[in-house]
Structures are given as C-alpha cells and as structure tokens.
Short mmCIF file of C-alpha atoms and ligand atoms in Angstrom, two decimals:
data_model
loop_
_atom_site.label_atom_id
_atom_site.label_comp_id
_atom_site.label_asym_id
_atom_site.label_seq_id
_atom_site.Cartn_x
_atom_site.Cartn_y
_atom_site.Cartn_z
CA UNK A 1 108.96 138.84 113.59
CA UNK A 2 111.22 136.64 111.40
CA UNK A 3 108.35 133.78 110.79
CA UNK A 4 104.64 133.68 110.14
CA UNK A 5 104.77 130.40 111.74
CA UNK A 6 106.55 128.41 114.38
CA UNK A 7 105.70 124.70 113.94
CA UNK A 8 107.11 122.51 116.68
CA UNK A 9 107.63 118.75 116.07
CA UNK A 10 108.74 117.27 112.84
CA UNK A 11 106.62 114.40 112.27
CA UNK A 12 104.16 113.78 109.66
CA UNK A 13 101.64 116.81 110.97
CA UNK A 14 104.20 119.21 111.64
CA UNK A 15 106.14 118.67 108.33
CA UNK A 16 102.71 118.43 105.90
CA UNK A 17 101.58 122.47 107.68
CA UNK A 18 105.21 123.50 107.13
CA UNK A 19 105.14 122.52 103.16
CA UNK A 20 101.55 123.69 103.03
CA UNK A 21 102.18 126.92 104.38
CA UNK A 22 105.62 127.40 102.42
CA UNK A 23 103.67 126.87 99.24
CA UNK A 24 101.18 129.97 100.15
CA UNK A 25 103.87 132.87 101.04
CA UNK A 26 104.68 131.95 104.70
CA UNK A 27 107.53 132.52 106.12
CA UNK A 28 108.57 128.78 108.49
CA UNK A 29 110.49 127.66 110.84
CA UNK A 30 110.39 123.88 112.15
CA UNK A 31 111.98 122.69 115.45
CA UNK A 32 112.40 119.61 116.70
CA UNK A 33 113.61 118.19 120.09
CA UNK A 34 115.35 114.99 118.06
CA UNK A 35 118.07 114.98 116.06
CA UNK A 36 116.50 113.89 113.33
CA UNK A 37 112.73 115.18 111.21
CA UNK A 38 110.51 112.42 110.71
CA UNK A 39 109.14 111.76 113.94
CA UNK A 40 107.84 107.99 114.32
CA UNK A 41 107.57 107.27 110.76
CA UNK A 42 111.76 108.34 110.50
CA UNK A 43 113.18 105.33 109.50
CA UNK A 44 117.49 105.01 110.07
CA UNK A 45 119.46 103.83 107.19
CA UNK A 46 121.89 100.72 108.12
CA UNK A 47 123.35 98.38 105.78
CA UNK A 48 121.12 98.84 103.09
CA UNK A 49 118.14 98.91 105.27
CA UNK A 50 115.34 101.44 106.05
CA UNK A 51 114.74 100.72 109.53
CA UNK A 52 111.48 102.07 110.94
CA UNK A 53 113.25 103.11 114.24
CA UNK A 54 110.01 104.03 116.21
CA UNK A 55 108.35 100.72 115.33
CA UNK A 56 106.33 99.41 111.71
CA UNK A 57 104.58 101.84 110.33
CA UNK A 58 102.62 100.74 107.20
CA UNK A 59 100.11 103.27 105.30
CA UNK A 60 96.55 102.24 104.56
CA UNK A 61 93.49 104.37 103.71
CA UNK A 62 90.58 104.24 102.44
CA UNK A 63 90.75 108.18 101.37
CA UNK A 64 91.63 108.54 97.72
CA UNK A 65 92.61 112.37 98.39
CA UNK A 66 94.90 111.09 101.66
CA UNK A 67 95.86 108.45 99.20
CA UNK A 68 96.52 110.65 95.72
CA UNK A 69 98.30 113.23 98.08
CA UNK A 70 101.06 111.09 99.59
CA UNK A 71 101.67 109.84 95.93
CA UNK A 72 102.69 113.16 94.59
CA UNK A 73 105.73 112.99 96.98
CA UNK A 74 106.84 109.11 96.76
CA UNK A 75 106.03 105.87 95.18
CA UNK A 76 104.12 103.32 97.42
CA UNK A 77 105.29 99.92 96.78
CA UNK A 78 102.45 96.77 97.12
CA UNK A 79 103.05 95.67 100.52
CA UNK A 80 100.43 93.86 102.38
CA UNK A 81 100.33 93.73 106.18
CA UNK A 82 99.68 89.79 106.79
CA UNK A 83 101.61 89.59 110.44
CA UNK A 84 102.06 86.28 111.86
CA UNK A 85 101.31 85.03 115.61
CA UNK A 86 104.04 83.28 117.10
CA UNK A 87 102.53 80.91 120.26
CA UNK A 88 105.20 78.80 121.83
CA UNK A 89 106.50 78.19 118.66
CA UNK A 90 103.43 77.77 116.45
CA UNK A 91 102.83 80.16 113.84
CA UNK A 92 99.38 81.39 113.10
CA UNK A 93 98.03 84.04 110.50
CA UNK A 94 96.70 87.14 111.93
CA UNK A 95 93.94 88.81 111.72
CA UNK A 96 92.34 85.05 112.61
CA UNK A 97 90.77 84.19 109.61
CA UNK A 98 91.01 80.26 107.68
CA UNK A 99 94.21 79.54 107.62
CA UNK A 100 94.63 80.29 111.43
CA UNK A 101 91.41 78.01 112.34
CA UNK A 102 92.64 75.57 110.01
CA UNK A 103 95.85 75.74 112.17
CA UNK A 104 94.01 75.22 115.13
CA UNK A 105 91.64 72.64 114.59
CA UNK A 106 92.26 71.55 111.00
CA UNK A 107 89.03 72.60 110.01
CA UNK A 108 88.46 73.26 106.65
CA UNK A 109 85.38 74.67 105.90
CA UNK A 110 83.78 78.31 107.59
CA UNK A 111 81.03 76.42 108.30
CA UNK A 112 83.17 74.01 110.78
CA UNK A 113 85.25 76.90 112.54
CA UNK A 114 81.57 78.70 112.85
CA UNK A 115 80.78 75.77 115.12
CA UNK A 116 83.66 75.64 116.86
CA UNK A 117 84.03 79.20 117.90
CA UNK A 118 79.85 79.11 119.09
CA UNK A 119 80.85 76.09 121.25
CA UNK A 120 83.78 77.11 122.67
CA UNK A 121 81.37 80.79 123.51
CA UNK A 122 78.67 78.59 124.87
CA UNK A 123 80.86 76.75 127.00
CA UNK A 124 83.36 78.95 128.36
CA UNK A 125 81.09 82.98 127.85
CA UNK A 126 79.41 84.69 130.82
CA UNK A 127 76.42 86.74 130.40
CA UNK A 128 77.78 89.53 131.74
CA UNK A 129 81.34 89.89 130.97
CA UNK A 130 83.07 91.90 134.11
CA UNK A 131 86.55 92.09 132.74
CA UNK A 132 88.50 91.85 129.28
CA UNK A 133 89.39 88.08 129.75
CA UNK A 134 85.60 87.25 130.17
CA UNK A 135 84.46 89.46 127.20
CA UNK A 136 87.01 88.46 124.74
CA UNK A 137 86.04 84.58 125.37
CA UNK A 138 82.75 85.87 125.09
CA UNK A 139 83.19 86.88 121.50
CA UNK A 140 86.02 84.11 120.00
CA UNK A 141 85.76 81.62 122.47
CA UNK A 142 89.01 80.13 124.81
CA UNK A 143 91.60 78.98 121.69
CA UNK A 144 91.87 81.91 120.06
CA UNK A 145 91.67 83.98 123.53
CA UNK A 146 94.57 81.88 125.18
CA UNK A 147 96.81 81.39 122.53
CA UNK A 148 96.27 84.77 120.42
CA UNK A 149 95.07 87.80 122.88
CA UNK A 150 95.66 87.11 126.75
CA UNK A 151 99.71 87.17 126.62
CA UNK A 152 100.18 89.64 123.54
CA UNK A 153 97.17 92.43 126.04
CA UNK A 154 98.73 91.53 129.69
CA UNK A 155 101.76 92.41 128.14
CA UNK A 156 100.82 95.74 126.01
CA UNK A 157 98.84 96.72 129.07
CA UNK A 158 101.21 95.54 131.50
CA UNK A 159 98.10 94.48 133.70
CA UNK A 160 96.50 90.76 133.63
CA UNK A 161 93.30 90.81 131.53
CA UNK A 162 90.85 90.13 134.63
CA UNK A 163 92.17 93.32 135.82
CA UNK A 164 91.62 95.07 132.50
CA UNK A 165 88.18 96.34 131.78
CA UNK A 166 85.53 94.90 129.09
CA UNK A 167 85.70 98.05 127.13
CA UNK A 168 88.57 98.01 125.98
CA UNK A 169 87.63 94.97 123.47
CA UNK A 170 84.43 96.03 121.67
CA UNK A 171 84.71 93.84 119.34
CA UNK A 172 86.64 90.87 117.49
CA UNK A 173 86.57 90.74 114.14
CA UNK A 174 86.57 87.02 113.15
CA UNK A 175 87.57 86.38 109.31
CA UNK A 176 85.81 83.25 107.62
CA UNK A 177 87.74 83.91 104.12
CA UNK A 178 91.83 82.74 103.70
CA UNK A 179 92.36 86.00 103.92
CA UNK A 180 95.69 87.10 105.83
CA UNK A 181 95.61 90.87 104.61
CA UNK A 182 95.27 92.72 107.77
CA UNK A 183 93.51 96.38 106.75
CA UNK A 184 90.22 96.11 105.08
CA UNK A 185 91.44 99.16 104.06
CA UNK A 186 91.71 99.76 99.30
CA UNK A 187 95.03 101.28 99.77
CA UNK A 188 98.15 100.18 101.31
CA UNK A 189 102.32 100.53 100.78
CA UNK A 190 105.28 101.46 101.74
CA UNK A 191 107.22 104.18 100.32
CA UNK A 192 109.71 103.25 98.10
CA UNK A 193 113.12 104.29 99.51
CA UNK A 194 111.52 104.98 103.45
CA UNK A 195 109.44 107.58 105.13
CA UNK A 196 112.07 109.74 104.65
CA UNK A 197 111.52 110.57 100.80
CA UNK A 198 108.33 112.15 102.19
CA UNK A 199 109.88 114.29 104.41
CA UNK A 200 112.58 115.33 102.29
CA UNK A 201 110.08 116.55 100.14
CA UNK A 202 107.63 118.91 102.67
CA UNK A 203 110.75 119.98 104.31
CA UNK A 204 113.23 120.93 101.06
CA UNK A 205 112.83 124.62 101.22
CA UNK A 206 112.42 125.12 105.16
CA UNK A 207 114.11 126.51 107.72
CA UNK A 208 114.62 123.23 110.42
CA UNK A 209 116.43 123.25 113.59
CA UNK A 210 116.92 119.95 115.12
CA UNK A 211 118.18 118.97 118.95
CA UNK A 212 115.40 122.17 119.55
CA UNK A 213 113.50 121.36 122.26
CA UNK A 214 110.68 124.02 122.67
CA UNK A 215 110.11 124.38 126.34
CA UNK A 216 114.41 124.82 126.81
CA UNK A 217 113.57 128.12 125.09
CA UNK A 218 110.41 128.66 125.22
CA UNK A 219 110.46 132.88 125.13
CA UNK A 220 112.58 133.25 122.53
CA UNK A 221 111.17 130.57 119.93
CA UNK A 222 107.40 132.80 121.45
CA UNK A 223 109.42 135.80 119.67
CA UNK A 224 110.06 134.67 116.62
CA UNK A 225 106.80 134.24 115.23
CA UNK A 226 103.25 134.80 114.81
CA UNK A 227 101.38 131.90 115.11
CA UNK A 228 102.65 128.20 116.22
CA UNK A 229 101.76 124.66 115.52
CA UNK A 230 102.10 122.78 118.26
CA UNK A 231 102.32 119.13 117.84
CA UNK A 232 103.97 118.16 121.72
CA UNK A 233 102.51 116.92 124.52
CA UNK A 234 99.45 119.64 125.68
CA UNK A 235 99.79 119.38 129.16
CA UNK A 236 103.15 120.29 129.11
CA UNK A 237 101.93 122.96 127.28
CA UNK A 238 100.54 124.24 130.01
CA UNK A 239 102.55 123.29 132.56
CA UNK A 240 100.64 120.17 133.63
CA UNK A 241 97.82 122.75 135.11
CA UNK A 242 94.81 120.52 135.18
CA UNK A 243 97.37 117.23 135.95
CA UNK A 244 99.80 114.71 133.40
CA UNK A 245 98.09 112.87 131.08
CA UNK A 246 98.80 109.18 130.76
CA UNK A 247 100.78 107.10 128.04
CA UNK A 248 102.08 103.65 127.39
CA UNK A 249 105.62 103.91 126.19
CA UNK A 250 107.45 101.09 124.28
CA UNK A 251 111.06 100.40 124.03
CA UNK A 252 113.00 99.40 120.57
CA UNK A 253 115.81 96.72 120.76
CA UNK A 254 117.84 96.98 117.56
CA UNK A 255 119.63 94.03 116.15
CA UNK A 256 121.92 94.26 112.80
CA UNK A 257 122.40 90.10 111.94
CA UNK A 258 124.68 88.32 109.61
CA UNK A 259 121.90 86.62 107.99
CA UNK A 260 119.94 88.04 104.90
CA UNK A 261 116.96 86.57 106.36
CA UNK A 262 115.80 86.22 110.08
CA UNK A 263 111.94 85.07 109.83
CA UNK A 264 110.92 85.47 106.26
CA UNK A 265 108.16 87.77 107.44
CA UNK A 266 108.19 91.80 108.23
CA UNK A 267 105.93 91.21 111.91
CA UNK A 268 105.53 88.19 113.75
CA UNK A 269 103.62 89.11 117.31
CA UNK A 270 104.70 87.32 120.20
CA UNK A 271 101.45 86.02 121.41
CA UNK A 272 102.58 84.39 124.73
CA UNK A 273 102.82 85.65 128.31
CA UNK A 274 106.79 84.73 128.70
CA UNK A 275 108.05 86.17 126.25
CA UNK A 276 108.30 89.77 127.11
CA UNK A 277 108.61 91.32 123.87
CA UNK A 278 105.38 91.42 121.84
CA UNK A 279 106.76 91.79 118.20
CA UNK A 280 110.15 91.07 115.91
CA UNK A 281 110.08 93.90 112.53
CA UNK A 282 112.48 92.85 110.27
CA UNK A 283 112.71 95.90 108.30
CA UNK A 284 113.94 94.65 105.25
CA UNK A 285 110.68 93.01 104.30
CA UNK A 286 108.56 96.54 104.08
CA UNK A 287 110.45 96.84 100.84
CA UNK A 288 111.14 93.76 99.32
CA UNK A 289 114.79 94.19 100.15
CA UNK A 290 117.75 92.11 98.95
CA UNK A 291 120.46 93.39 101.46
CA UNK A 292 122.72 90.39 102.18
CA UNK A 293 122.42 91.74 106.08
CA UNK A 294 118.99 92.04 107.97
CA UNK A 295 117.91 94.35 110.89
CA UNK A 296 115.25 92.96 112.96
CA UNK A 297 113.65 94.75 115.62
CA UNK A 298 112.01 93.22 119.06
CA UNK A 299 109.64 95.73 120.49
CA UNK A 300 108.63 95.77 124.38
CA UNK A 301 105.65 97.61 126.07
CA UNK A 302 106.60 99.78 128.87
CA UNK A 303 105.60 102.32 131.40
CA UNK A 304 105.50 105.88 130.42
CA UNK A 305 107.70 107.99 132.67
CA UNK A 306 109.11 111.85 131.91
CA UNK A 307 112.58 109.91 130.49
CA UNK A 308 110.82 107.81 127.83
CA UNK A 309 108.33 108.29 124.68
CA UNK A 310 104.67 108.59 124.95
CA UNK A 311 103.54 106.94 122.34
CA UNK A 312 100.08 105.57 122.94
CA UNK A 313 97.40 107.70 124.83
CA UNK A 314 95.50 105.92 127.52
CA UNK A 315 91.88 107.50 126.84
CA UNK A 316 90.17 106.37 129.49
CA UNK A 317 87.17 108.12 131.38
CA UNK A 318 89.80 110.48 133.91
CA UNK A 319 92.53 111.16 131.33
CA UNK A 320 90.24 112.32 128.72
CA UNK A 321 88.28 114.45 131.11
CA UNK A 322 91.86 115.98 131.79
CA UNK A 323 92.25 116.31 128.25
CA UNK A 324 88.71 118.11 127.89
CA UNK A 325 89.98 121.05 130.33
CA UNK A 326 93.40 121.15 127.80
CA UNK A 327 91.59 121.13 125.00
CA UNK A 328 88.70 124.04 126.16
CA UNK A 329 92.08 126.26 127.35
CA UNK A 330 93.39 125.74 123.88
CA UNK A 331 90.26 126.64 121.81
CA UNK A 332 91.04 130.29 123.36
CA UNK A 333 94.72 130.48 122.26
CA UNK A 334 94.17 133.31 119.56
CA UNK A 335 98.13 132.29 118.28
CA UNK A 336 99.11 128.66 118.74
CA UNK A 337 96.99 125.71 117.11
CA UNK A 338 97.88 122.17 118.70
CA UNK A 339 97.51 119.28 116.39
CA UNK A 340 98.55 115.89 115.68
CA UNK A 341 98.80 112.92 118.29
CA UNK A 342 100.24 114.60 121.62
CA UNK A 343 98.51 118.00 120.41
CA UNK A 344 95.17 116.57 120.35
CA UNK A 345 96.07 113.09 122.60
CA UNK A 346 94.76 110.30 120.49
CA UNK A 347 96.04 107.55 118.80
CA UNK A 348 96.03 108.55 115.01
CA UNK A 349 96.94 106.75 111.93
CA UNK A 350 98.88 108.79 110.00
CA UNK A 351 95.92 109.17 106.81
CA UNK A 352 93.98 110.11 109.66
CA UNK A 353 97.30 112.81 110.43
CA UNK A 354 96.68 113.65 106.75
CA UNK A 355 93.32 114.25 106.33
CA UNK A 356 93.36 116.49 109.72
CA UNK A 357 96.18 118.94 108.83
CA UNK A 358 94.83 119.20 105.37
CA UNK A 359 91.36 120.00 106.96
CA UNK A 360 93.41 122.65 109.46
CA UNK A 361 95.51 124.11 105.79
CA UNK A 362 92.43 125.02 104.49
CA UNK A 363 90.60 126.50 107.08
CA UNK A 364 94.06 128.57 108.24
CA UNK A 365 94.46 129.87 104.38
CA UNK A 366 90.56 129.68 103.68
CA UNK A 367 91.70 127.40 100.15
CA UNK A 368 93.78 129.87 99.07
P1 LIG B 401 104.96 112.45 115.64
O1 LIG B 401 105.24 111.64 114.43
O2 LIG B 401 105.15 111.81 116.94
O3 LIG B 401 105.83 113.78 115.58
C1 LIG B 401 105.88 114.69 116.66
C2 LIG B 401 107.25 115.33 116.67
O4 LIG B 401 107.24 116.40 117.63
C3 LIG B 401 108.36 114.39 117.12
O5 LIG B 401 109.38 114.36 116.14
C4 LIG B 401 108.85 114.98 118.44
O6 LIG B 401 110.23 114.81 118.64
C5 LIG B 401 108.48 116.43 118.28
N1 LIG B 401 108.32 117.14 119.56
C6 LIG B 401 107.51 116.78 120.59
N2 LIG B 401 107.64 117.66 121.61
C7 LIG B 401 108.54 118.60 121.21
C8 LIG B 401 109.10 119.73 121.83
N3 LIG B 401 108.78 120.08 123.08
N4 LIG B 401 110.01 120.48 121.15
C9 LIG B 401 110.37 120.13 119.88
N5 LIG B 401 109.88 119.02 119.24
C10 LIG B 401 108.97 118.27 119.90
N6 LIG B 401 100.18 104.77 111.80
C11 LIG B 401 99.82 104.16 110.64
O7 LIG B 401 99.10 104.74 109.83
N7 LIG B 401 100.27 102.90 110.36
C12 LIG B 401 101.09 102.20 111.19
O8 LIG B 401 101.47 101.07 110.90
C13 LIG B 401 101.46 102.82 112.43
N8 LIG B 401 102.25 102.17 113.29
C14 LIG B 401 102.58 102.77 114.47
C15 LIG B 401 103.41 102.08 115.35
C16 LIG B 401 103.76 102.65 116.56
C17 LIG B 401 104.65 101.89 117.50
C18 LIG B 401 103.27 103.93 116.91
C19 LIG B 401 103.62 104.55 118.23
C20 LIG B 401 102.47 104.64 116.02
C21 LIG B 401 102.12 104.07 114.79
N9 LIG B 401 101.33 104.75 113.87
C22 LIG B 401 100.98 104.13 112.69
C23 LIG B 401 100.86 106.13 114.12
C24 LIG B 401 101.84 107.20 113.59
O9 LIG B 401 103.07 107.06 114.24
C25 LIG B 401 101.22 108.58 113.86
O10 LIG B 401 100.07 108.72 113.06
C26 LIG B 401 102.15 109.77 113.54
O11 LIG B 401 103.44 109.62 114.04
C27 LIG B 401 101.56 111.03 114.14
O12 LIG B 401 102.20 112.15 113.61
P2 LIG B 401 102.48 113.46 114.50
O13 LIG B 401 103.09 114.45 113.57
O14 LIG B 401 101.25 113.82 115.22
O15 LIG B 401 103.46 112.99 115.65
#
C-alpha cells in the first residue's frame, strides 16, 4: 500500500494527525470533499480580508500545552470576544454583565441589578420549570429573557421556547463585574494572517487531494492504505445502519461593502424574533484590520438536510443513543479511527480538537 494512513477531512483534527504522523515516518495522504483544507476554521481571502467563511471562530483555552502548541505554528494576536446584543435597535454587552444591566435599568451598583434580577425571578419564576422559556426566567428573570434569549433560541432552534425543553439551559451565568470579555477562559487570539497559516503549516509536506469526497470512491481510497482517520459524518460511515443522526445547519450570507467600517464590532447577535438572522461577523475586526473595504457576514440557523452542512449535533436522549450503537461498531474497527466533531458527534471547540488528537498521536505512536 502507498500510505500508512488515509486521513479523511481537512479540518483542524484531520490536518494536526496528518503533521503528527508525517513527523514520525508515515507515509499520508489527506482528502477532502471541499475544495479547499481548513474545514470551518478556513477563512477566504477578499480584499484584504480573512473571512472566516464557516462562521467566527475565535481560540480560547485554558490548556497551556493546547495553547504553547498552536503558537509554534502562528502568532495569536490579543483579541477579546466582547459580542454585542442588538434588540430592536438597542445595543447591549454580552455575556450580561454591568454595563448591560446598567443599559437596562440604569443601575449602577451589583448590589441594585442583584435586586432586580431576584424580583423579576420572584415575580415572573415557576417552581417547576416545564419548558426553556419558564426555566430561563427562572434563573435571569423576564428583561434579560425577552430581550436577550427568547428570539436569538426560537430562532437557533427553529422551535418557540415553550416547545423547547428545560434542559437545554442549565444554567445562566450572570456577570456582576463591567466585564464584556466573553471566555473566562487565560488564553485567547486570533492568528495573525487567518486560520490558514496553521494549516499551511501541518499540511506543507503532505500529499492532499481536494474535491475528494470519500464515499464517491470509497474502495479504492480502502486500497491505498493501512489505517484511516475518519473525521466525516459516522453514520454515513456505516451506511446510516442504526438510523441518521440529527444536525442544525446554518447558512452564510456574504456581503463585500464599500465602507471600511460596517458596525465597529466583529459580532453583534441579533437578539429579536423578526429578524431572521441571529449574527453580523465583520471579519475585519478579528485582526485589527485597516482594509479600506469590509466583509460582513449575516449568519441564519437552518434545518439540516443531506444538501447542506451539519454543523451542530443535536445530542439529545434518541440521537445519542443512535450514536452509542456507532460508536460500540467503531471501537471494533481494527483499521479506521473516527475522530473529531462528525467522527465522534459533538460539538467541540477546537482546543478541545487539540487536546483530543494529541491524546489519539500519542497513544497511535506510544510517544514516540
Ligand atoms: P471540521 O473542521 O468540520 O473538518 C472536517 C473536514 O472533513 C471538512 O473539511 C469536511 O469537508 C471534511 N469531510 C467530511 N466528510 C468528508 C468526506 N466524506 N470525504 C472527504 N472529506 C470529508 N470553536 C472554537 O474553538 N471557537 C469558536 O469560536 C468556534 N466557532 C464556531 C462557529 C461555528 C458556526 C461552528 C459550526 C463551529 C465553531 N467552532 C468554534 C468549532 C470548530 O469549528 C470545531 O472545533 C472544528 O471545526 C472541528 O474540527 P474537525 O476537524 O473535527 O472538523
């Protein structure tokens, strides 16, 4: 066989195991089904402009190793996450925190927008919260439910949030500092330059083969190498034996403008019901960018169908029972390891990407 290892998908999993492996011996091939490496985090150069074409991604970890790793191949510049809610035209900080209560009620002191939110609980909270509506109000109280979570959930969920169950929202966290950072997390950036640099990097010495789709040719890319890592959908895998798992798909509308800037902010959520997007990126603002053109981005929840992206898994009770049959089949597979977020079907940050292909590189090469 020409490879030791097949790895199928290009995105941040795919590519680290590719590099990894390179840099013990192996002989890799990479395929991808796009036309491009990268997966989500692949950002599209236009005027000037890294564009993060399948929606913001920002890295943030707590992990010093995820942390020192990613800065051997890139620079991480300092920015901060501090989205802004746009209700009806008001703009409020996100995560809540100070400035938002002080928004809302011109309250200045933690101690005032304490009382507030325990009176609007008291008033408005149910003992027993049946749905999400009921135990969201439960833990913030109405404002902050009606103006910053009902529209911005019905619409992510495409369900209204009586009809949505409790679970979902475990908890709130409430901020009483003037603090609109939103990761807790000690590190956070954006590499300089894009996503891109990265994968320029793992990929420099590889065999790729883009517009590869595995399943078109599924026999012959089988023949060309020992193992694979498979980071595609699982059920597809096999052949949707034990049923189709369920996603919630989102669709990118991408807008180049004359202006050089649109709204002075990288995300601004769109926190009522009407309007049907639920976030603008402008792109340019990840880096600090001084393009005289801007490229904003207005992102809309959708259903997931066979013609458009999963992106999010929908764990719930059935579909992660489904999964549980996948994932028991592919513990047996003596040649093909699935991994990342269709592989293993949850939603993963990409340190947590990291720190679970680094875990898989050492127990594949046993820290060689
Ligand atoms: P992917 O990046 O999806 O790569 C999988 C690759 O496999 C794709 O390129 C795909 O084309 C390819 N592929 C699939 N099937 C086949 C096939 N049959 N044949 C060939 N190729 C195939 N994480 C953060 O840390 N911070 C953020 O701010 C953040 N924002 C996000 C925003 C959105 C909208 C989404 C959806 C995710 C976000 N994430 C964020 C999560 C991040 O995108 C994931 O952690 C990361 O993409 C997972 O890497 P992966 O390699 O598992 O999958």
């Amino acid at each position: 066989m020409k490879y030791d290892y097949l790895v199928v998908g290009a995105g941040p999993f795919g590519s680290i195991f590719a590099y990894e492996a390179t840099k013990r011996g192996k002989r890799v091939l990479v395929i991808d089904k796009r036309e491009h490496v990268g997966g989500n985090l692949y950002c599209k150069p236009i005027a000037g402009i890294n564009v993060h074409w399948y929606g913001a991604h920002i890295f943030h970890t707590s992990n010093k190793s995820v942390w020192d790793y990613v800065n051997q191949f890139a620079t991480f510049n300092h920015f901060t996450n501090a989205p802004l809610a746009n209700y009806k035209g008001t703009l409020l900080n996100l995560p809540f925190n100070m400035n938002t209560f002080n928004r809302l009620w011109g309250v200045n002191t933690p101690e005032q927008a304490k009382q507030i939110i325990a009176e609007q609980r008291k008033n408005y909270g149910v003992s027993n919260p049946k749905n999400l509506e009921e135990q969201a109000i439960n833990l913030v109280g109405l404002d902050i439910y009606e103006k910053l979570i009902k529209g911005y959930t019905e619409k992510q969920w495409g369900r209204p949030c009586t009809e949505l169950p409790a679970f979902i929202i475990k908890r709130l966290p409430v901020r009483y500092t003037f603090d609109n950072n939103y990761f807790t997390d000690i590190y956070q950036g954006i590499p300089v330059g894009g996503y891109n640099v990265l994968f320029d990097k793992w990929l420099k010495d590889i065999d790729v083969t883009l517009n590869a789709d595995y399943f078109e040719n599924r026999t012959m890319y089988e023949g060309m190498a020992e193992k694979i890592i498979f980071t595609g959908m699982i059920d597809q895998y096999y052949d949707y034996e034990f049923g189709e798992l369920e996603y919630r798909s989102l669709r990118f509308e991408h807008e180049l403008l004359e202006s050089d800037n649109y709204q002075g902010n990288a995300v601004i959520n769109y926190t009522d019901r009407e309007t049907e997007f639920t976030r603008i990126i402008e792109h340019k603002h990840f880096e600090f960018g001084q393009a005289p053109k801007t490229v904003i981005t207005r992102e809309y929840p959708q259903d997931y169908t066979k013609d458009v992206e999963p992106y999010y898994p929908i764990n719930d009770a059935l579909n992660n029972e489904i999964y549980e049959k996948y994932r028991q089949k592919a513990e047996k597979e003596a040649h093909v390891i699935f991994g990342g977020r269709l592989g293993q079907y949850r939603y993963f940050d990409m340190h947590h990407i990291i720190e679970n292909v680094l875990k898989l590189v050492d127990t594949e090469f046993d820290n060689q």
